[in-house]
Coordinates of C-alpha atoms and ligand atoms in Angstrom, one line a residue:
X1 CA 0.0 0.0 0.0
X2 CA 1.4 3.3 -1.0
X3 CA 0.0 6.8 0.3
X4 CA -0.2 7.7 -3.6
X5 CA -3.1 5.5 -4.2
X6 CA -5.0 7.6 -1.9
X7 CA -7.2 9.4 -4.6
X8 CA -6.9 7.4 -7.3
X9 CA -9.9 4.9 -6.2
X10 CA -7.6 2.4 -5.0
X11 CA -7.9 2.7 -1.3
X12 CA -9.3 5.6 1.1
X13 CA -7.6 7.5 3.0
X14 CA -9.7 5.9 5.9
X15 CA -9.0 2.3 5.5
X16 CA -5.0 3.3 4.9
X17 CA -4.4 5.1 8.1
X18 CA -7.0 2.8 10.0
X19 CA -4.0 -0.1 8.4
X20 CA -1.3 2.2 9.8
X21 CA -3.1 2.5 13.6
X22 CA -3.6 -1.5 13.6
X23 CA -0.1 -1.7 12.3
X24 CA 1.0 0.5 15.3
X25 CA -1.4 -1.5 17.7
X26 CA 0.7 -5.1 16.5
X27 CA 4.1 -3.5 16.2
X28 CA 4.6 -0.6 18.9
X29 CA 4.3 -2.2 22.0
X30 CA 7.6 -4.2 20.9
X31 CA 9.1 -0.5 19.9
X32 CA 7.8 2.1 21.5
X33 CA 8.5 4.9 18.9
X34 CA 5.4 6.8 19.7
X35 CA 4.2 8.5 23.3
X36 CA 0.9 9.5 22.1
X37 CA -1.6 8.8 19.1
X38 CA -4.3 10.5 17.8
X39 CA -6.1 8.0 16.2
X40 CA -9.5 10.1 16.1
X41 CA -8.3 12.8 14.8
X42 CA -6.6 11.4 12.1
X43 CA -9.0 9.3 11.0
X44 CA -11.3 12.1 11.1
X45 CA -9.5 14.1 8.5
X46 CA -9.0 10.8 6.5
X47 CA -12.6 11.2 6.0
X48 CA -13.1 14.5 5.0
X49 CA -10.5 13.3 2.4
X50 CA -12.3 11.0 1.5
X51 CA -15.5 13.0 0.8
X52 CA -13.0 15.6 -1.2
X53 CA -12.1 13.1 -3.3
X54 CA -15.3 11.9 -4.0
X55 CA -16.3 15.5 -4.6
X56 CA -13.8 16.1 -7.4
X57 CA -12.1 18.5 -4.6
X58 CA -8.7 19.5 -4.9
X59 CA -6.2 17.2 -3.2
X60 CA -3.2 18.2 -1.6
X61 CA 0.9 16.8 -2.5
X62 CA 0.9 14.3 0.6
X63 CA -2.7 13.2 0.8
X64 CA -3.4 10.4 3.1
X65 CA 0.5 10.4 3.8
X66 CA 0.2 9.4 8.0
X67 CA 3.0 11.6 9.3
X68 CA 4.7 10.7 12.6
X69 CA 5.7 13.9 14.6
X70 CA 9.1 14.2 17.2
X71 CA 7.4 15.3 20.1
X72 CA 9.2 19.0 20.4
X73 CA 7.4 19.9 17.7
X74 CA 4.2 21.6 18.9
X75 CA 0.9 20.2 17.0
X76 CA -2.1 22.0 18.2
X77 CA -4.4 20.3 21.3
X78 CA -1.8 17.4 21.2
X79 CA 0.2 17.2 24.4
X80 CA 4.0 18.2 23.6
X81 CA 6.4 16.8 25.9
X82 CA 9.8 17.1 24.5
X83 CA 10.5 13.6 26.5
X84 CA 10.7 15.4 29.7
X85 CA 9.1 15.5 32.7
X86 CA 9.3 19.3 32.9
X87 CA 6.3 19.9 30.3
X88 CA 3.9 17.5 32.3
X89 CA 0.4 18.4 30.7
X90 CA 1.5 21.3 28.4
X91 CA -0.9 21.2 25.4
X92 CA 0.6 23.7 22.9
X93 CA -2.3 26.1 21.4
X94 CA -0.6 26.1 18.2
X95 CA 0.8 23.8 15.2
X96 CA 3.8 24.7 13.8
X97 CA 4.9 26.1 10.8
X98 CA 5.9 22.9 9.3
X99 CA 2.6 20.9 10.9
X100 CA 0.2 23.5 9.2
X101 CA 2.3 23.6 5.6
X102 CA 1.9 19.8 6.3
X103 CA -1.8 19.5 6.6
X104 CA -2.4 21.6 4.2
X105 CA -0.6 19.5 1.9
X106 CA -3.1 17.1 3.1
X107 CA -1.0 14.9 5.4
X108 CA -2.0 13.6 8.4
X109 CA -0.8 13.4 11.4
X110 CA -0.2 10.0 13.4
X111 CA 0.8 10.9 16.8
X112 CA 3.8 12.2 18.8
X113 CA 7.2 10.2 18.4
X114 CA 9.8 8.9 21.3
X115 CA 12.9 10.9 21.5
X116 CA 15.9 12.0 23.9
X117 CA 15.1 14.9 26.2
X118 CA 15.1 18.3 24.5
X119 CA 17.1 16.5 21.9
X120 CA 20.0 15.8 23.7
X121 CA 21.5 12.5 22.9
X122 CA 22.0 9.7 20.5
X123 CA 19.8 6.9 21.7
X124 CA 16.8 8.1 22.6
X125 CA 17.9 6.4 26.0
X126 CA 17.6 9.9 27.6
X127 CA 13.7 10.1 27.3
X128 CA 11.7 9.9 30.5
X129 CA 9.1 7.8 29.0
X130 CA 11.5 5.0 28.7
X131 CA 13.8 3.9 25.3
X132 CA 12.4 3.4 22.0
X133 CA 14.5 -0.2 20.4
X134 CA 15.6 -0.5 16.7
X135 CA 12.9 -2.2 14.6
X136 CA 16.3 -4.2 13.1
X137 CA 16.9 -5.9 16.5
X138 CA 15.2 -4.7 19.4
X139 CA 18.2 -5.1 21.7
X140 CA 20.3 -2.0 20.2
X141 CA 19.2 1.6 20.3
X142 CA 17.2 3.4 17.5
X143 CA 19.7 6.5 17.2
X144 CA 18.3 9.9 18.6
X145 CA 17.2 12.2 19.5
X146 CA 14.6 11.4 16.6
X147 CA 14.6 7.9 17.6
X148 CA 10.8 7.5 17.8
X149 CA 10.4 9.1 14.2
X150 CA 13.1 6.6 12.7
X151 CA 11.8 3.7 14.4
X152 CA 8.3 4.4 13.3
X153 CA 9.2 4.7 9.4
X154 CA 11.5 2.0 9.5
X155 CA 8.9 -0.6 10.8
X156 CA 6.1 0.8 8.8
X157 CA 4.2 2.8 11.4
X158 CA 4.2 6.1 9.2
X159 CA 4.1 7.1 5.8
X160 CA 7.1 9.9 6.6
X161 CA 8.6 11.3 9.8
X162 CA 9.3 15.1 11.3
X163 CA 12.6 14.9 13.4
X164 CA 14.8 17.9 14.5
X165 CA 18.1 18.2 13.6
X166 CA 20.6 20.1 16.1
X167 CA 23.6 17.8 16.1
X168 CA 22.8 15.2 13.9
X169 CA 19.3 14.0 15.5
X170 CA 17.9 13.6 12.5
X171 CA 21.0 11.6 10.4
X172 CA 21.6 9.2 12.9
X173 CA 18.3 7.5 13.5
X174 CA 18.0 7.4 9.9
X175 CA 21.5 5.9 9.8
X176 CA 20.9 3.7 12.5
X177 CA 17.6 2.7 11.4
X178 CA 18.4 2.3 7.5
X179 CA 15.9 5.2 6.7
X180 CA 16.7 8.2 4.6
X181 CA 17.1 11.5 6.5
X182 CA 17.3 15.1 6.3
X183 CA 18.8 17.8 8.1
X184 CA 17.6 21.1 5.5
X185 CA 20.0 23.8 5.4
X186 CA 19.6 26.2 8.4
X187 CA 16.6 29.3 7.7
X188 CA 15.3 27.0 4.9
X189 CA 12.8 25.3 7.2
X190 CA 10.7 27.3 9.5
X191 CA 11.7 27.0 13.6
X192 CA 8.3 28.1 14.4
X193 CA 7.0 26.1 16.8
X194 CA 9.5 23.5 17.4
X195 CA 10.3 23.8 21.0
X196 CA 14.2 25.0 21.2
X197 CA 17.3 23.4 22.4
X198 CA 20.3 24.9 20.4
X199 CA 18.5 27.9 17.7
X200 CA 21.4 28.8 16.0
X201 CA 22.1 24.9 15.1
X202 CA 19.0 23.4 14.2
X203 CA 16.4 22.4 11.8
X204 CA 13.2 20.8 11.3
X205 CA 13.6 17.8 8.6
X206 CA 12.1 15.1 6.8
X207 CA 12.8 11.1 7.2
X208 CA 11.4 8.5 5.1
X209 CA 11.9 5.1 3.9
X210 CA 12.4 6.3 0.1
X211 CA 14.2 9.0 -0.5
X212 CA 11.2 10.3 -2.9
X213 CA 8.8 10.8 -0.1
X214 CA 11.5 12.8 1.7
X215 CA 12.1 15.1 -1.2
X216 CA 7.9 15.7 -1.2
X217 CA 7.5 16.2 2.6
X218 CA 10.7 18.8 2.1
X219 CA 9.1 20.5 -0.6
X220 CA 5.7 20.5 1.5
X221 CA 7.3 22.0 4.6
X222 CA 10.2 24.6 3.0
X223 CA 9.9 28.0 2.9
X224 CA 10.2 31.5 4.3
X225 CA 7.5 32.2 7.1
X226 CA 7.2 35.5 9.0
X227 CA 7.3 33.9 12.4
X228 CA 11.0 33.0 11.9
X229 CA 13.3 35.9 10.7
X230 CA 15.8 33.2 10.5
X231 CA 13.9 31.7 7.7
X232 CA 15.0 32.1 4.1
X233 CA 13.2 33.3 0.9
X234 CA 15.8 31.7 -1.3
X235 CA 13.3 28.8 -3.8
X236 CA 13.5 24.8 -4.4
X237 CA 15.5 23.7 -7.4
X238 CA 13.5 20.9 -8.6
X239 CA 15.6 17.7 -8.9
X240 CA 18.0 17.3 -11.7
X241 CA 17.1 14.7 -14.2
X242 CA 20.6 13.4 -15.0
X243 CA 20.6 12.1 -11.7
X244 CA 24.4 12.0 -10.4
X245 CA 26.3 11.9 -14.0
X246 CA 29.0 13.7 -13.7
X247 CA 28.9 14.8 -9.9
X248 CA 31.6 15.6 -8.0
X249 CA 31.7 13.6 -4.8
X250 CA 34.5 14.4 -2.2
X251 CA 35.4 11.9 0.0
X252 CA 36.6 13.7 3.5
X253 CA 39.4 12.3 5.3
X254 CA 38.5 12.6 8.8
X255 CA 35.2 11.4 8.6
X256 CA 37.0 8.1 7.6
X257 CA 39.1 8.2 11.1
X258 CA 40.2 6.3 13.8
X259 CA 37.4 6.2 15.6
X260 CA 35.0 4.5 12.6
X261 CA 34.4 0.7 12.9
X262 CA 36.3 -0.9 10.1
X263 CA 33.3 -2.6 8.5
X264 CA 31.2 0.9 8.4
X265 CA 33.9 2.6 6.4
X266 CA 34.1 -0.2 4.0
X267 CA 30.4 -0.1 3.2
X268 CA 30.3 3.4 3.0
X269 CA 33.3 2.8 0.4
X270 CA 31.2 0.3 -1.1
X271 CA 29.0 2.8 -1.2
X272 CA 31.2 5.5 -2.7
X273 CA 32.5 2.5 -5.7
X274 CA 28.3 2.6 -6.7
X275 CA 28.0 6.4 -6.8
X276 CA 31.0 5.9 -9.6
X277 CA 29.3 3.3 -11.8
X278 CA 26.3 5.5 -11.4
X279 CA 28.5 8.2 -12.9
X280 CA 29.9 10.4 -10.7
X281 CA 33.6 11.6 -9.9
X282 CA 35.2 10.7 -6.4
X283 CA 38.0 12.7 -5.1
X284 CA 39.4 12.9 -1.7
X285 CA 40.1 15.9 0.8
X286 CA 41.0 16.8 3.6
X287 CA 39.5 19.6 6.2
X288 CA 41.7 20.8 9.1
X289 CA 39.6 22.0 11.3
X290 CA 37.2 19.4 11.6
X291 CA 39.4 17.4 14.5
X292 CA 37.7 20.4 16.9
X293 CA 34.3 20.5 15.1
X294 CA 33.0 18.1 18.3
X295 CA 34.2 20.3 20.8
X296 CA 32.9 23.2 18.8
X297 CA 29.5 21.9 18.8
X298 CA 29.3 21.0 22.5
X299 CA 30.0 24.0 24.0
X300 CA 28.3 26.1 21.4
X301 CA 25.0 24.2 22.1
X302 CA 25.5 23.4 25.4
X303 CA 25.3 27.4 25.6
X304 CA 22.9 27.4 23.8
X305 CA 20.9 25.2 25.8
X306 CA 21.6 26.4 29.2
X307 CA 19.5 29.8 28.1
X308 CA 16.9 28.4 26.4
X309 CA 15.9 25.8 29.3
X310 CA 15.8 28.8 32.0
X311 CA 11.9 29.2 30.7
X312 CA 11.3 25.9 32.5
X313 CA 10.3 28.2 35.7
X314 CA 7.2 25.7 37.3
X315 CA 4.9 29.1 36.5
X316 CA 5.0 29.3 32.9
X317 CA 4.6 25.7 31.4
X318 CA 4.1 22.2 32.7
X319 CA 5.4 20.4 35.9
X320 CA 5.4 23.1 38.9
X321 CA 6.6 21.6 42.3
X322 CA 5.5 22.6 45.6
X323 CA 3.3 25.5 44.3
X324 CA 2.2 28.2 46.6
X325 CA 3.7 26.2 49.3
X326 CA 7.1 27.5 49.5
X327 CA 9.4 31.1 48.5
X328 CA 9.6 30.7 45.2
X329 CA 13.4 30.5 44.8
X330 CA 12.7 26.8 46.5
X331 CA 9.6 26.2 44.1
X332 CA 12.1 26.7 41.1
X333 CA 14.9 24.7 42.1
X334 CA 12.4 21.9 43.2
X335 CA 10.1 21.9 40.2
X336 CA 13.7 22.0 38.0
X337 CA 15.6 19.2 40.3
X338 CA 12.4 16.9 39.6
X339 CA 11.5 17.7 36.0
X340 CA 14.6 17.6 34.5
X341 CA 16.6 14.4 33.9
X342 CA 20.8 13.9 34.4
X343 CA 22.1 14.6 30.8
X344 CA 19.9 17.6 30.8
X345 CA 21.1 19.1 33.9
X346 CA 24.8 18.5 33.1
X347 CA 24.2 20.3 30.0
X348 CA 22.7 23.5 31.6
X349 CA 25.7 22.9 34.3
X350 CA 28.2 22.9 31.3
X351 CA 26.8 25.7 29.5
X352 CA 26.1 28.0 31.9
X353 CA 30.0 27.3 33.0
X354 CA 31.1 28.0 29.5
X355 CA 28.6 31.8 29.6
X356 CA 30.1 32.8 32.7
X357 CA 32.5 35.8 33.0
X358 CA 36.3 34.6 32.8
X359 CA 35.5 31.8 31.1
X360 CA 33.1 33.5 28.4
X361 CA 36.2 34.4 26.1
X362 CA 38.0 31.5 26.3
X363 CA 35.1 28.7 25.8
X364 CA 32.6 30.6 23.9
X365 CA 33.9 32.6 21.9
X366 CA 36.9 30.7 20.8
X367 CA 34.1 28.0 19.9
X368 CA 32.6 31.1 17.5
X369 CA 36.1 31.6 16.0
X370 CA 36.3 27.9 14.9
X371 CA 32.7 28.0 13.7
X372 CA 33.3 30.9 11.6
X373 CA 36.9 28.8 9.5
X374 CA 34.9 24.9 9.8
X375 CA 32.4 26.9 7.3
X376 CA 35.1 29.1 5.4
X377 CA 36.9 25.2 5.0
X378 CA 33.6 24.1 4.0
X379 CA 32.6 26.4 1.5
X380 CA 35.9 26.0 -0.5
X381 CA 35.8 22.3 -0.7
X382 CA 32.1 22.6 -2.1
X383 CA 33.7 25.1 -4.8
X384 CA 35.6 22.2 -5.7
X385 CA 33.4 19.3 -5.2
X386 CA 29.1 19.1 -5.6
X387 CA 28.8 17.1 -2.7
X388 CA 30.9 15.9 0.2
X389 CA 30.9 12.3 1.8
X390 CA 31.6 10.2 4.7
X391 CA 29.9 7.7 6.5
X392 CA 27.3 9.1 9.0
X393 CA 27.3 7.4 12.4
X394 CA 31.3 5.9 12.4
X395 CA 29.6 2.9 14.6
X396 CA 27.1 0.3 14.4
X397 CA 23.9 1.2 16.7
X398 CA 24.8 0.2 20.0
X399 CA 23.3 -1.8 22.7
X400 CA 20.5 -0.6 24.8
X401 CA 21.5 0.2 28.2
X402 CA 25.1 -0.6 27.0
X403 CA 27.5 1.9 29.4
X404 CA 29.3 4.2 28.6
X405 CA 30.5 8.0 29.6
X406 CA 28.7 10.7 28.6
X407 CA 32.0 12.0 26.6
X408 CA 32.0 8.3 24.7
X409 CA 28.9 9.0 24.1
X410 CA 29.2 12.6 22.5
X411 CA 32.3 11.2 20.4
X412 CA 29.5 9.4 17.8
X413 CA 28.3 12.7 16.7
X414 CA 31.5 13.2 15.5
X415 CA 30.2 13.1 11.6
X416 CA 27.5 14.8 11.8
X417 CA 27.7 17.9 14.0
X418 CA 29.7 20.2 11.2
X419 CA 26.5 20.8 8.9
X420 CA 25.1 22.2 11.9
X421 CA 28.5 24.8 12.8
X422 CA 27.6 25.5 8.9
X423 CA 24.2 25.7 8.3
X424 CA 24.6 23.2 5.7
X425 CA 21.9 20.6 4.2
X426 CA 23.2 17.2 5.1
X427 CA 21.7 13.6 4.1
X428 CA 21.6 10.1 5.5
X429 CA 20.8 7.4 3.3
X430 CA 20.9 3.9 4.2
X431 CA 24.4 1.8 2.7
X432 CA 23.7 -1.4 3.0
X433 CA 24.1 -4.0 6.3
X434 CA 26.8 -5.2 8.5
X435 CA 26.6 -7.9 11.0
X436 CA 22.5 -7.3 10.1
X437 CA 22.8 -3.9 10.8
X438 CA 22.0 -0.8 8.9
X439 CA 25.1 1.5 7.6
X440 CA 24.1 5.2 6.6
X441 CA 25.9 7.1 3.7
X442 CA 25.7 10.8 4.8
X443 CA 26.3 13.6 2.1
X444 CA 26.8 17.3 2.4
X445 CA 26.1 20.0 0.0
X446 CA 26.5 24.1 -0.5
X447 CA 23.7 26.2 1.2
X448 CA 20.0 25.7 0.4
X449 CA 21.0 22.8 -3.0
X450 CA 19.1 20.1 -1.0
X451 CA 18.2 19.4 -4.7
X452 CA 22.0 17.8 -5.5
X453 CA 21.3 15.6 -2.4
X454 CA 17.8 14.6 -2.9
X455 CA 19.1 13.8 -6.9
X456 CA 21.8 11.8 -5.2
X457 CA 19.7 10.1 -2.8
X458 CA 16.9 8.9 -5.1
X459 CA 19.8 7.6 -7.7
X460 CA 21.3 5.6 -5.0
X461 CA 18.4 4.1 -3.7
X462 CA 17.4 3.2 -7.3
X463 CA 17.0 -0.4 -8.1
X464 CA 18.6 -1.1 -4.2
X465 CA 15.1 -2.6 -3.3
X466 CA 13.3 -1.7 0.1
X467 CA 14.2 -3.6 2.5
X468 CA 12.1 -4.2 5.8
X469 CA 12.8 -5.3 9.8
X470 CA 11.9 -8.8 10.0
X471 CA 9.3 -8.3 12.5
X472 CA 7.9 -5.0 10.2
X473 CA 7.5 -8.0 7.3
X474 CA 5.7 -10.4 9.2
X475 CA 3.5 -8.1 10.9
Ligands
LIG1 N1 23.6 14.1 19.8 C1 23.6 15.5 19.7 C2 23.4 16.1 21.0 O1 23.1 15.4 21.9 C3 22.7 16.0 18.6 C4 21.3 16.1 19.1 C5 20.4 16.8 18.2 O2 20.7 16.9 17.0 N2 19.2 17.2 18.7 O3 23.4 17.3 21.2

């Protein structure tokens, strides 16, 4: 069953998102990529399809398409929780940009996806509603933050996924999970309404199992919108039609470094020797400054973070402990001591260290210095290559629960984290299996040409053949 056929007198809309709920129903509780469905309000708007199409109404690019939504993306009268305690019972009154470009565009949405707190992590182990396991062996993690939404595509549960992509939250589940993933450049998707962790880093993006439906839920949710300056004018190319003859793909160095697993950077060779016979050039190069592009990222967002999270007062939003009770410089420490989990409160820790005077010139803004040459690098090698490459996660998904410090655990974002110091569009697409696990392929490309990726993306997967989870097939 395909979305597309919604329309064409081949299924409703009804009966294909009432399949996806009872696909949910038989699959999730196994998963656990979602934290809340709205299964009557989908179904309702299913219907009113339905009776639009039998109208001779107008339909809309992704009609039918069942969206599943990260849950710190606000969708109106659904409850956002951002995988934190801290938001207890916080019902955004808004959708976001993306949500309402969405439904217009017909799609529906599912429910509310699984994901690290505020987007901090790689597993989507940091979640207080529990982990979310990888549909490809539910003992390993399903990558994160946008674990929930990877999960849920990769096992069938949704037409398409929304993630947010501040560090690579959006590449690695779809790396992990053998999906195809998004992060847009930054300004080209609209921030509005996607609850903030890091501004100046992230994006909201797109994650499907083809890359064809990512390219249509881009194109449905791109676009300048007044309630983010940030956001850009600049339009979609449409996708070229010579698919990648003659491209110049740049293989970087340091993406293939120690730290990778031996058997990821093969396939992602492999994958490299395909994008040849397909037709395109492969070079290698080198960037210098990428060695500090991790440390970069941490303190910048950490930063970042530690303002952003001072909102989380116990008066304005969600949990509030020991109200009226107590002064209320006990109230706020309480209500923030109980609602938040470790990995979020190290952060704040870290980045209001690395804000503070005496420290400010040395941590932050020596971060902003190296920013500012990672993208001057960055933007040179793309004058002399179309696209650059290296495999996305440099590991297999890990175990659930496996331990490890939190620095061992920021080292794995070691790919993916410079398209965010850059503001550049960046791809995952899945590379074939090792060990019977997924491999992701990530590619890089020059401000807002999401088109070069999205062409490269839909040649690659040409021909590959979906594959599915086991337990996705026989369900
Ligand atoms: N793993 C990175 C972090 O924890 C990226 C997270 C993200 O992109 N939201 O910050």
């Amino acid at each position: 069953m395909v979305p597309s056929m919604v329309g064409h007198g081949e299924i409703s809309a009804e009966e294909y998102i009432a399949s996806m709920f009872e696909r949910i129903e038989r699959l999730d509780l196994g998963i656990h990529a979602y934290l809340q469905l709205d299964r009557g309000g989908a179904l309702d708007k299913a219907r009113a399809l339905d009776r639009r199409v039998k109208n001779g109404g107008r339909l809309g690019k992704l009609a039918g398409m069942g969206v599943a939504v990260k849950d710190i993306i606000c969708v109106r009268s659904l409850q956002a929780t951002c995988g934190s305690k801290i938001l207890e019972g916080f019902f955004p009154p808004y959708s976001a940009t993306a949500i309402q470009r969405i439904e217009r565009e017909d799609g529906i949405v599912l429910g509310k996806t699984n994901l690290d707190e505020f987007g901090m992590g790689n597993t989507t182990q940091n979640s207080a509603f529990g982990p979310t396991m990888n549909p490809w062996d539910l003992s390993r993690v399903p990558g994160g933050s946008s674990g929930g939404s990877g999960a849920a595509v990769a096992a069938g549960m949704a037409s398409v996924a929304l993630g947010s992509d501040t560090g690579g939250s959006i590449r690695c589940p779809a790396s992990f999970c053998s999906v195809v993933g998004l992060k847009p450049t930054y300004g080209r998707v609209s921030r509005y309404g996607l609850i903030p962790y890091a501004n100046s880093l992230e994006q909201i993006g797109p994650m499907g199992r083809e890359a064809e439906s990512v390219w249509l839920l881009f194109e449905a949710i791109a676009g300048h919108d007044p309630e983010d300056a940030t956001s850009s004018t600049e339009p979609v190319r449409p996708l070229r039609a010579g698919g990648v003859e003659g491209l110049r793909v740049g293989r970087i160095k340091e993406f293939f470094g120690e730290g990778a697993q031996p058997k990821v950077k093969e396939k992602v060779m492999d994958g490299c020797a395909r994008l040849e016979t397909l037709g395109a050039k492969v070079g290698d190069l080198s960037i210098a400054s990428l060695p500090y592009s991790l440390a970069v990222y941490y303190i910048i967002a950490m930063a970042e973070a530690s303002s952003n999270l001072s909102r989380y007062d116990g008066v304005r939003y969600g949990l509030s402990a020991e109200k009226g009770t107590v002064d209320w410089n006990t109230a706020f420490s309480r209500t923030r001591s109980e609602g938040f989990g470790e990995e979020v409160k190290r952060r704040i820790l870290l980045g209001t260290f690395v804000l503070s005077a005496g420290y400010y010139e040395a941590y932050y803004v020596r971060a902003q210095k190296v920013r500012e040459l990672l993208t001057r690098e960055f933007t040179l090698a793309l004058k002399k290559f179309d696209v650059l490459l290296g495999p996305t996660m440099p590991v297999l998904p890990p175990k659930l629960g496996e331990k490890v410090t939190p620095l061992e655990d920021y080292l794995i974002d070691i790919n993916t984290v410079a398209a965010n110091l850059t503001g550049l569009p960046a791809i995952s697409v899945p590379c074939g299996f090792v060990d019977g696990l997924p491999v992701g392929m990530q590619l890089i490309a020059p401000r807002f040409r999401e088109d070069v990726l999205l062409t490269a993306a839909v040649a690659f997967g040409k021909g590959q053949g979906l594959k599915s989870p086991p337990l996705a097939e026989a369900a």
